[in-house]
Short mmCIF file of C-alpha atoms in Angstrom, two decimals:
data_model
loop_
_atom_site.label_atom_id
_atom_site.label_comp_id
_atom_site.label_asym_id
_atom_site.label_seq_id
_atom_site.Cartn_x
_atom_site.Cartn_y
_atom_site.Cartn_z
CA UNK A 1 -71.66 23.93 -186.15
CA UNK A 2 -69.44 21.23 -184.27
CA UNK A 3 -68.63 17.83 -186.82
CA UNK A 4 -70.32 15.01 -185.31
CA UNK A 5 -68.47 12.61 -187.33
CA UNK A 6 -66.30 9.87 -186.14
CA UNK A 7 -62.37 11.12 -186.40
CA UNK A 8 -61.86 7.85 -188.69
CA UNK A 9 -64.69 9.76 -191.32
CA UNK A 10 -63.72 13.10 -191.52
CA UNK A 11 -60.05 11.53 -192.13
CA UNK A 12 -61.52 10.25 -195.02
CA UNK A 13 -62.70 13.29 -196.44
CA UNK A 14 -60.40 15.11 -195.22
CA UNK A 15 -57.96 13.50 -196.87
CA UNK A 16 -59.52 13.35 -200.28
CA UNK A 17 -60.06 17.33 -199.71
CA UNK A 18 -56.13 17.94 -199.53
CA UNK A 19 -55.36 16.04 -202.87
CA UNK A 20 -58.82 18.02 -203.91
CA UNK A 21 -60.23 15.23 -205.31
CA UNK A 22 -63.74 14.68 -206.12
CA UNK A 23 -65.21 11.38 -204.49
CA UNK A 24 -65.58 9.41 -207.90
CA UNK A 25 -61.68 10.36 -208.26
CA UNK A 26 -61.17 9.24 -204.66
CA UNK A 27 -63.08 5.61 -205.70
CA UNK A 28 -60.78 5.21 -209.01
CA UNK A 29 -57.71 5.65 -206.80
CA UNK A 30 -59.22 2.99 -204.16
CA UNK A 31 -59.69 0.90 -207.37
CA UNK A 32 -55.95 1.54 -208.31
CA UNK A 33 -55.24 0.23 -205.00
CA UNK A 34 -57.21 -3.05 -204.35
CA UNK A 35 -55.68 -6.11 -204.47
CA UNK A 36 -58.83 -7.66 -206.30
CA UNK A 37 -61.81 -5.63 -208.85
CA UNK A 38 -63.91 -3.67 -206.43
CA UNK A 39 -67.94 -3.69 -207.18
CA UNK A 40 -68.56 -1.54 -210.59
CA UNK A 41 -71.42 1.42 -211.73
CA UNK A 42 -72.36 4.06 -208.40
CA UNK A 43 -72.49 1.31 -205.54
CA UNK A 44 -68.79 1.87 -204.86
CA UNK A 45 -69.30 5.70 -205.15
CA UNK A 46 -72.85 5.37 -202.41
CA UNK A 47 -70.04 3.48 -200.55
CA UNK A 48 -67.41 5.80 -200.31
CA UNK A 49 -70.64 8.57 -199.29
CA UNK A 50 -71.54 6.39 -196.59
CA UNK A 51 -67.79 6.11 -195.33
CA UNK A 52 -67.59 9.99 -195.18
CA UNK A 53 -70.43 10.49 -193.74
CA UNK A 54 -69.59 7.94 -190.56
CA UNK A 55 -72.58 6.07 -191.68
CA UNK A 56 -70.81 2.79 -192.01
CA UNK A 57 -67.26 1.89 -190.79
CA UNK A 58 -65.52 0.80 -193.60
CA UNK A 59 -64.72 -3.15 -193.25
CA UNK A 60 -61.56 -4.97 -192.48
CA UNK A 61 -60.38 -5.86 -196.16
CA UNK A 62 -61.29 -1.96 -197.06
CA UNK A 63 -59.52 -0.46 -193.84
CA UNK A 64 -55.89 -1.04 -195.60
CA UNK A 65 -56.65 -0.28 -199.10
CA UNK A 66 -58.24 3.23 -197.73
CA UNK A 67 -54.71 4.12 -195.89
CA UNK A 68 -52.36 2.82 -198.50
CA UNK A 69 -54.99 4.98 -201.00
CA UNK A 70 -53.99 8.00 -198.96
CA UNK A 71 -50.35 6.71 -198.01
CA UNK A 72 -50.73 5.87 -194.68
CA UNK A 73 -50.85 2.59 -192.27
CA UNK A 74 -54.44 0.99 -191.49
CA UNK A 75 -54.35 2.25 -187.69
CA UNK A 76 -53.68 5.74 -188.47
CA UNK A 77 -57.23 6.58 -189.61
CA UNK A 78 -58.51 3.52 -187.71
CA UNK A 79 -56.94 3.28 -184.11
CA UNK A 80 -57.30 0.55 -181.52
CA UNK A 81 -58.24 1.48 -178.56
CA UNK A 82 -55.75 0.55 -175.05
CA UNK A 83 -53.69 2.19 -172.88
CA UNK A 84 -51.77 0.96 -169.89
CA UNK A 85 -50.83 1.32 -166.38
CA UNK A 86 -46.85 0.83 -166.16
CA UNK A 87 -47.24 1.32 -162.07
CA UNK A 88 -50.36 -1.59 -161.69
CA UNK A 89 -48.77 -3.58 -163.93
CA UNK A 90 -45.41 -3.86 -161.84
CA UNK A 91 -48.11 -4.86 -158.90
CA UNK A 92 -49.67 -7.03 -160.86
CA UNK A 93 -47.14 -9.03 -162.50
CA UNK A 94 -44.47 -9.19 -159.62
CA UNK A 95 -46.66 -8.18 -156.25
CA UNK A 96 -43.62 -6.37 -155.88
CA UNK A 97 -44.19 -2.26 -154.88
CA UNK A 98 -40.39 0.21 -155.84
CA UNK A 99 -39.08 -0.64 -152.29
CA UNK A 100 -39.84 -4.61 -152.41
CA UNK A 101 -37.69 -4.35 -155.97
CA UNK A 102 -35.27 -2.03 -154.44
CA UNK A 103 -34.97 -4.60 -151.14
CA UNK A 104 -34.75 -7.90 -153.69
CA UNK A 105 -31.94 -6.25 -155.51
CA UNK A 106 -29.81 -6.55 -152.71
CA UNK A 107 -29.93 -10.18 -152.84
CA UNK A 108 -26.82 -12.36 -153.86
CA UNK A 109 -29.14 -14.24 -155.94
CA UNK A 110 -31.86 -12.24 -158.59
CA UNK A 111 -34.54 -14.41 -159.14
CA UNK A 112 -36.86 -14.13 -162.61
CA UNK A 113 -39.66 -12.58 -160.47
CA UNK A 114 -36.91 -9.62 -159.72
CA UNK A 115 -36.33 -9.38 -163.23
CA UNK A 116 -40.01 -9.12 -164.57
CA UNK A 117 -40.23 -6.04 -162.41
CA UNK A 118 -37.22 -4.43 -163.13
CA UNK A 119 -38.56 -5.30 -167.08
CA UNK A 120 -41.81 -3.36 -166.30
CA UNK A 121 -40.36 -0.82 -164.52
CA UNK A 122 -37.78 0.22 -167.23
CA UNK A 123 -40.89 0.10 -170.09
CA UNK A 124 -42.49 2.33 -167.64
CA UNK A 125 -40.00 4.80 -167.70
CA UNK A 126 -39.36 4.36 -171.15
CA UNK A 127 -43.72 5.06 -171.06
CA UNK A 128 -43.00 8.96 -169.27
CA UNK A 129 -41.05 10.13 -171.70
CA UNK A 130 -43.43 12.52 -173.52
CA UNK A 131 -44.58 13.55 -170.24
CA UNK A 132 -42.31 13.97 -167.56
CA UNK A 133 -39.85 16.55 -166.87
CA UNK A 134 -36.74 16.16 -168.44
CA UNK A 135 -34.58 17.06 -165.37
CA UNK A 136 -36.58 14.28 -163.35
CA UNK A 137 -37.16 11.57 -166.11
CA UNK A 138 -32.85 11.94 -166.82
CA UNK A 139 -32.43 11.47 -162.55
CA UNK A 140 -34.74 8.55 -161.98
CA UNK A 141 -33.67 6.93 -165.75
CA UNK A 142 -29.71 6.97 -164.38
CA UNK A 143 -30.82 6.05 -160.57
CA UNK A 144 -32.20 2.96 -162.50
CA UNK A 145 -29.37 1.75 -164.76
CA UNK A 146 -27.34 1.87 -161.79
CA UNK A 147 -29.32 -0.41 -159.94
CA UNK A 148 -29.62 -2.84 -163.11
CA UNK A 149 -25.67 -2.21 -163.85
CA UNK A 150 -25.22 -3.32 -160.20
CA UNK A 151 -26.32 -6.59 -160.94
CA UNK A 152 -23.56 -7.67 -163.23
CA UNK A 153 -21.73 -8.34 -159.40
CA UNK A 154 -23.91 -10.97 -158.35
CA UNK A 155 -24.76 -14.74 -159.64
CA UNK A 156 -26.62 -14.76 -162.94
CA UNK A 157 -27.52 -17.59 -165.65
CA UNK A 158 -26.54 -16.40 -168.63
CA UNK A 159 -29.94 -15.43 -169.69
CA UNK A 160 -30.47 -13.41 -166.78
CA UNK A 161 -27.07 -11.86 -167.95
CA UNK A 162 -27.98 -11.19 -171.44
CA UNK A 163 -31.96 -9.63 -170.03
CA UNK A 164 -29.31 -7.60 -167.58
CA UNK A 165 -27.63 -6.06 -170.68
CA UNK A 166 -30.96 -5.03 -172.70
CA UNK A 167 -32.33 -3.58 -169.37
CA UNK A 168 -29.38 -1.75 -169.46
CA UNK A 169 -29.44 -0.70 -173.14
CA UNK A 170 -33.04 0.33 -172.83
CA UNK A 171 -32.35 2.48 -170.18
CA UNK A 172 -29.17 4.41 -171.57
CA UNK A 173 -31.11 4.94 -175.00
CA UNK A 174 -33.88 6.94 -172.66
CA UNK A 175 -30.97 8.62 -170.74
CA UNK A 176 -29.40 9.54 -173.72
CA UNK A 177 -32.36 10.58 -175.40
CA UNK A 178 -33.55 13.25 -172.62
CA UNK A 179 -29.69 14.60 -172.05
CA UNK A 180 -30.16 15.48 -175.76
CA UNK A 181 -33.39 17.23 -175.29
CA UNK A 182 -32.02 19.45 -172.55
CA UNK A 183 -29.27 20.42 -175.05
CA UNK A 184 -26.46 18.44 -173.34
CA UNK A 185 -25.08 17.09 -176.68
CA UNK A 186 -21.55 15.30 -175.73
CA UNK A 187 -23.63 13.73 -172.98
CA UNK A 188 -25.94 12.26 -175.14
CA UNK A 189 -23.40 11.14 -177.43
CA UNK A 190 -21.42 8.93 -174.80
CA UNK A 191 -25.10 7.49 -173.25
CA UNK A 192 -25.66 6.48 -177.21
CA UNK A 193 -21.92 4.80 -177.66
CA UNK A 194 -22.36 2.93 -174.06
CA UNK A 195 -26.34 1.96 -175.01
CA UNK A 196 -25.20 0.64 -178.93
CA UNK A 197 -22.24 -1.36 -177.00
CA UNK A 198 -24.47 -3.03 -174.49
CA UNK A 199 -26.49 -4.08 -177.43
CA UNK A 200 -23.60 -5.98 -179.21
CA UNK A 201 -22.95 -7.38 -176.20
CA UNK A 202 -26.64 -8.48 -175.27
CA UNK A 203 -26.66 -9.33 -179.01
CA UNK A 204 -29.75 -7.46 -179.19
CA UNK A 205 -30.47 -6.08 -182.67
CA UNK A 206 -33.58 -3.35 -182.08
CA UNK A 207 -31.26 -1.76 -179.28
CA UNK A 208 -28.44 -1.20 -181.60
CA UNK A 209 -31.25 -0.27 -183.96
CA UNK A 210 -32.20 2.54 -181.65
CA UNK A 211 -28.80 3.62 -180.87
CA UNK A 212 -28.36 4.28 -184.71
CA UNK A 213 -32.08 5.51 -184.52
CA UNK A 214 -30.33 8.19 -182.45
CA UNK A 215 -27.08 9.21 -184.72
CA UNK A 216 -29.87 10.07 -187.48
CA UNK A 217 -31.69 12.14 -185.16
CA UNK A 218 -28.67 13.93 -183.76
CA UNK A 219 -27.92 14.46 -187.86
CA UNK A 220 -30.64 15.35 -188.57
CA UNK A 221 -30.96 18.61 -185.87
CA UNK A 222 -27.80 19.33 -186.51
CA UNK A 223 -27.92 19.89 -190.45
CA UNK A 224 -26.07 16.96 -191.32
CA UNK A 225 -28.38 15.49 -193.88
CA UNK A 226 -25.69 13.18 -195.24
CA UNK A 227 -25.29 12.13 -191.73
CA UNK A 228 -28.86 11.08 -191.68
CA UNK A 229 -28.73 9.01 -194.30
CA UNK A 230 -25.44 7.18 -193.40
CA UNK A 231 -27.55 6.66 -189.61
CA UNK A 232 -30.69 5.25 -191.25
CA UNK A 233 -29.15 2.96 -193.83
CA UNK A 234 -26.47 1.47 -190.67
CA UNK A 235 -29.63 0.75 -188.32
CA UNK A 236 -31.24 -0.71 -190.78
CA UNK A 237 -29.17 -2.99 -191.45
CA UNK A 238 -28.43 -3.90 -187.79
CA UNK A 239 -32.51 -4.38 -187.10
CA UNK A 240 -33.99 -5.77 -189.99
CA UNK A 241 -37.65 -6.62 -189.43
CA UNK A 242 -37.46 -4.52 -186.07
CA UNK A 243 -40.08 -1.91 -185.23
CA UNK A 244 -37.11 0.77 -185.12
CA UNK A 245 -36.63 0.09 -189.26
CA UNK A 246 -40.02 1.93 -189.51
CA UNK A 247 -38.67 5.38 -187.37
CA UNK A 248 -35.00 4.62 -189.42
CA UNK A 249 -36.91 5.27 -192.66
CA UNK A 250 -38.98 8.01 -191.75
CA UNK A 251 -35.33 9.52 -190.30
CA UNK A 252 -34.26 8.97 -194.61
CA UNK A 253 -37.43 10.21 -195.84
CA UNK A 254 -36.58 13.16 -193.59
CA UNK A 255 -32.95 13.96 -194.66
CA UNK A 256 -33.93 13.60 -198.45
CA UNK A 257 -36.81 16.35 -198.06
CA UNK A 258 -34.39 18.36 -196.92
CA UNK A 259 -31.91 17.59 -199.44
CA UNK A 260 -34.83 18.76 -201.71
CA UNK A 261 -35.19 14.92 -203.44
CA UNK A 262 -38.95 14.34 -203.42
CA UNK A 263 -38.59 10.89 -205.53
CA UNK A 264 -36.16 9.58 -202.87
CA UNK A 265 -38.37 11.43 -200.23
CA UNK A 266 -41.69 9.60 -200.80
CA UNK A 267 -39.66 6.21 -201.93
CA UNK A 268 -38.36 5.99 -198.03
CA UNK A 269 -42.09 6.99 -196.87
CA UNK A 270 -43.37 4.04 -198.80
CA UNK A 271 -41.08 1.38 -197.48
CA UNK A 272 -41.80 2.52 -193.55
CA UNK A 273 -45.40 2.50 -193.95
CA UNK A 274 -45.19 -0.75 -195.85
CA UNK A 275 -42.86 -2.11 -192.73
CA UNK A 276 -45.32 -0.49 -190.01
CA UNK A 277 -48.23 -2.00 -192.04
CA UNK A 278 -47.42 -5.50 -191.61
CA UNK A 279 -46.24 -5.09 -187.62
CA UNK A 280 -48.65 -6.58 -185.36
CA UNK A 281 -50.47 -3.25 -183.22
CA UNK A 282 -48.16 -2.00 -180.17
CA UNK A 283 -49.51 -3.02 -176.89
CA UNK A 284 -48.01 0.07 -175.53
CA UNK A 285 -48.22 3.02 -177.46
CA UNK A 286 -46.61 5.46 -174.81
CA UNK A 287 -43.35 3.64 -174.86
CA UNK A 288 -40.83 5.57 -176.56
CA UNK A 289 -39.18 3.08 -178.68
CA UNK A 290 -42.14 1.93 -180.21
CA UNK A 291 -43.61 3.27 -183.48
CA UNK A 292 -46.89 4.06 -183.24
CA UNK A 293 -49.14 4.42 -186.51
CA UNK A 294 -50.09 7.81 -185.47
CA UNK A 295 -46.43 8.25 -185.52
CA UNK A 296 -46.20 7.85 -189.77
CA UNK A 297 -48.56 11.30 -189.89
CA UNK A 298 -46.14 12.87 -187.41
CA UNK A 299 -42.91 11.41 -190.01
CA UNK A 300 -45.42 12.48 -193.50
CA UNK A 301 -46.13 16.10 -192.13
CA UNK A 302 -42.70 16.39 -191.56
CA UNK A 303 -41.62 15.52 -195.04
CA UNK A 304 -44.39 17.43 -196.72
CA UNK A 305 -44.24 20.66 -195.00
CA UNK A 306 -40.68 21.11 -196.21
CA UNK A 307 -41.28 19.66 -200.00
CA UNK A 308 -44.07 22.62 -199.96
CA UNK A 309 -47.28 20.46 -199.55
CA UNK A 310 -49.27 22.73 -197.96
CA UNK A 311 -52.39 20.95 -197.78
CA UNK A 312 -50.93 17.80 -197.09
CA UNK A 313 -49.19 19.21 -194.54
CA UNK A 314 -51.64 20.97 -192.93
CA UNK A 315 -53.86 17.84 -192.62
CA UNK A 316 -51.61 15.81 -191.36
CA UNK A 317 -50.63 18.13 -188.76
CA UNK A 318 -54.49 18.32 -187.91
CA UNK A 319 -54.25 14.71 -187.42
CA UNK A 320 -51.42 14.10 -185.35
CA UNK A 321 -53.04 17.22 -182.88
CA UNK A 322 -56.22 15.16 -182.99
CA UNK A 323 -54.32 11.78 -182.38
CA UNK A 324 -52.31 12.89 -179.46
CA UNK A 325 -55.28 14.78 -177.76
CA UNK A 326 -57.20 12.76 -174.80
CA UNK A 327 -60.90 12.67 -174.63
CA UNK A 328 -60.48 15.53 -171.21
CA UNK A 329 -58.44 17.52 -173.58
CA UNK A 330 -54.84 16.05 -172.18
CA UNK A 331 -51.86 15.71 -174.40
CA UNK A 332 -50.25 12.80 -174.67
CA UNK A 333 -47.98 13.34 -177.42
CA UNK A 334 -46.92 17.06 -176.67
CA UNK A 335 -43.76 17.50 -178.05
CA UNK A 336 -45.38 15.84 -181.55
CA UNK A 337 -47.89 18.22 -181.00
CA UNK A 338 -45.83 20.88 -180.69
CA UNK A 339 -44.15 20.26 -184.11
CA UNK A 340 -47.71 20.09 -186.00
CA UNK A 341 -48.36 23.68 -184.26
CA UNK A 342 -45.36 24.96 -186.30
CA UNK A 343 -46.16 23.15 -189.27
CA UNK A 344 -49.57 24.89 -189.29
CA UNK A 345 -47.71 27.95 -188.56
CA UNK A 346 -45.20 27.71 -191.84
CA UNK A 347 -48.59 27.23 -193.72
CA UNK A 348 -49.69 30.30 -192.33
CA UNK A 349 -47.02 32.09 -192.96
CA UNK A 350 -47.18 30.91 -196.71
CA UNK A 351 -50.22 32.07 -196.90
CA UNK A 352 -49.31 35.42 -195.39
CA UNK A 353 -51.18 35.00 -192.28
CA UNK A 354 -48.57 36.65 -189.93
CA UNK A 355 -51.12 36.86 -187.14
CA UNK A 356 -52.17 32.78 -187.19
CA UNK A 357 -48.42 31.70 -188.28
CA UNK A 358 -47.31 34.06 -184.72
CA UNK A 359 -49.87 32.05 -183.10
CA UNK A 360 -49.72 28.91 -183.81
CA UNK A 361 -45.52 29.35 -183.29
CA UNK A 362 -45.81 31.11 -179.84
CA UNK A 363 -48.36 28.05 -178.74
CA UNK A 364 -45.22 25.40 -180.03
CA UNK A 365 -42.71 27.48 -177.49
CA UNK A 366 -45.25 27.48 -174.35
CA UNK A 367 -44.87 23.51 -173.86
CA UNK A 368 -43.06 22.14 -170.68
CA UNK A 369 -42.23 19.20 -172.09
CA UNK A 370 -39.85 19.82 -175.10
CA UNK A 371 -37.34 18.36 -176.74
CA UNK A 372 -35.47 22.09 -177.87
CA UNK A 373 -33.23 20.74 -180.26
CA UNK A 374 -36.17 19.15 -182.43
CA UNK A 375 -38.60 22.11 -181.64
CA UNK A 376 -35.60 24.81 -182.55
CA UNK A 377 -35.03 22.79 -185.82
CA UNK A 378 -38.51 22.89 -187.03
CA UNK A 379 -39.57 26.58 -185.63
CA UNK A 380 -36.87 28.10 -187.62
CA UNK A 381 -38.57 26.91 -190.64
CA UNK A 382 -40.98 29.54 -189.06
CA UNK A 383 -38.50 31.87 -188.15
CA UNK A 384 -37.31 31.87 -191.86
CA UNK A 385 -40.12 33.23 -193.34
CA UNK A 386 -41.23 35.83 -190.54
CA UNK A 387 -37.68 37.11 -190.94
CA UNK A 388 -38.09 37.27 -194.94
CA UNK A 389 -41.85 38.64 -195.26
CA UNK A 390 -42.11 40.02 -191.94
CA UNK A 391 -39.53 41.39 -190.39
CA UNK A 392 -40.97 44.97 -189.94
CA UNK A 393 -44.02 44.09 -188.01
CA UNK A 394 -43.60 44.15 -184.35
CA UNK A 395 -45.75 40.85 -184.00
CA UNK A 396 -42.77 39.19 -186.28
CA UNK A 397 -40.22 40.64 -184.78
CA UNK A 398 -41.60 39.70 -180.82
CA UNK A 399 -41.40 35.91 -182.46
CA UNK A 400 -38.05 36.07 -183.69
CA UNK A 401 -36.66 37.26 -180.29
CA UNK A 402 -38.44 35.06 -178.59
CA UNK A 403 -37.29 31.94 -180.72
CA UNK A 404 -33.98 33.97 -180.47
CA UNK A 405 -33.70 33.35 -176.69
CA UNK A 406 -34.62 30.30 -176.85
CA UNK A 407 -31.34 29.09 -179.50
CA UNK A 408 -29.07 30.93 -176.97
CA UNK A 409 -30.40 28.94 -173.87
CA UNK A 410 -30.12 26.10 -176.01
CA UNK A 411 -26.65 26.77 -177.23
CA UNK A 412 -25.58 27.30 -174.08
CA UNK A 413 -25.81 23.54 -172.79
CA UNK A 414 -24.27 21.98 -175.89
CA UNK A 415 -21.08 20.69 -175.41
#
């Protein structure tokens, strides 16, 4: 029988089910969280029913106190609706089509109307990125930045210089960003340098965020775990108060898992989801460079799966599948979603369910739109315990030579 419930109610319970607490215990830790005495005897217990039950949606001033209860931001369990149009928006705010941009661009003088398009245009590149082809998304992202570079040669205020610049930054980070995911490391590397220098120069501190953003992610699929941290704690520092802090932090919480440090682990969790917490909702949660609160489960699943939270883990992975699923069944997050498949896969496999872990890791390999070296890192999680509990049985070893051929096609394109 199907679960009528709204997604933001069997969250609830769902999460009180993975820290298997009863609901009274799940009402004394929503009293440990309040910032003022909650209503005493059973009423706050036929509350907490009602809640799970989808009865009532809980109210703004109980919305936050529920997440931080469970150690999450408010619009993870309860998301705001909106999604955009990058392509009517360009329309819209310029009445300029890709030819009319193209044609103005060609003018000695760039006018702000120019620029406002150009602006849309690179957010809705930035906006594809979990969805389009890599090969495509790295041809039209470069086809872009030389357009916008090309500007530099004409008459600009210096405003219109400086937007120039971030326009430019925005774009290499993307550029950089897909050469990585096709396994073109040295690539990547010089597209991050170029993006973090246009950044100084734009003085623009959330793109030098992202290009540090970047290092820890290159660290962190690498094995460098040190190099994470060093990463984290430098963009941090460069984009204090910037959305990017929240992704630097879940990048630390990250490395220290897998240093095995579950103190420093869940002390770097807390201060994202504190950051993402008081950020004012994305208007465009497709763009790339912003961090989504469905993005913290995606960080927390990470982090848990390799501390050996199983049911943690496994819920959270449950969520981010649910969260990046459309209402006609479309992904929109894929390549998170491909990561929660092998999450629920390692759980499997701890729980010596060869058949489901094979599964659920095959289903993670089958995307189109991956980003290999992040995929590779987490399947071999996978990989690790097939090869050490079930190396023998054929349905094992077809997913180790699978994943196999994969790391050599990978390997191959790293410079």
């Amino acid at each position: 029988m199907s679960d009528e419930r709204p997604a933001w109610a069997r969250r609830i319970a769902g999460e009180r089910e993975a820290r298997q607490w009863s609901q009274a215990e799940a009402v004394a830790a929503l009293r440990a969280h309040s910032p003022k005495p909650l209503p005493e005897g059973a009423s706050m217990l036929r509350q907490w029913k009602r809640w799970e039950s989808g009865e009532v949606l809980p109210s703004d001033f109980y919305q936050p106190i529920i997440a931080q209860t469970f150690g999450t931001v408010t619009h993870a369990i309860f998301p705001v609706a909106g999604r955009r149009d990058g392509g009517t928006e360009i329309a819209a705010a310029s009445g300029m089509e890709t030819l009319d941009i193209l044609s103005r661009l060609q003018a000695s003088d760039v006018d702000n109307a120019t620029l406002d398009a150009l602006r849309i245009t690179t957010d809705r590149l930035c906006s594809e990125y979990p969805h389009l082809p890599s090969g495509q998304l790295a041809i039209e992202g470069r086809q872009w930045l030389r357009r916008i570079a090309g500007l530099q040669s004409q008459r600009l205020t210096l405003a219109q210089h400086r937007e120039v610049l971030a326009l430019s930054g925005w774009l290499a980070l993307l550029v950089g960003c897909v050469e990585y995911d096709m396994g073109d490391r040295a690539a990547a590397e010089s597209t991050r340098r170029a993006a973090l220098s246009l950044a100084h120069e734009a003085e623009n501190a959330e793109i030098a965020g992202w290009a540090h953003e970047m290092r820890a992610w290159f660290a962190l699929t690498t094995g460098d775990y040190r190099g994470i941290l060093a990463a984290s704690q430098a963009g941090s520092e460069a984009a204090r108060g910037k959305g990017v802090a929240v992704q630097l932090a879940a990048h630390e919480a990250k490395g220290w898992a897998r240093l095995g440090d579950r103190r420093q682990t869940e002390v770097a969790l807390d201060r994202g989801r504190k950051l993402l917490e008081g950020m004012a909702y994305p208007e465009n949660l497709d763009h790339h460079f912003v961090v989504d609160p469905a993005k913290f489960d995606f960080y927390a699943m990470d982090c848990y799966r390799l501390l050996g939270e199983d049911r943690f883990a496994e819920n959270l992975a449950h969520e981010v599948i649910r969260a990046g699923t459309d209402f006609d069944g479309a992904e929109r997050a894929p390549m998170r979603m491909a990561e929660a498949r092998v999450t629920l896969g390692v759980v499997a496999a701890r729980q010596g369910d060869l058949e489901q872990a094979v599964q659920y890791g095959e289903w993670a390999l089958k995307g189109e739109r991956q980003s290999l070296p992040s995929l590779l890192m987490v399947s071999r999680e996978l990989a690790a315990i097939v090869n050490r509990d079930f190396n023998k049985a054929p349905a094992g070893m077809d997913y180790l030579e699978h994943l196999n051929v994969l790391s050599r096609a990978s390997l191959s394109g790293l410079g």
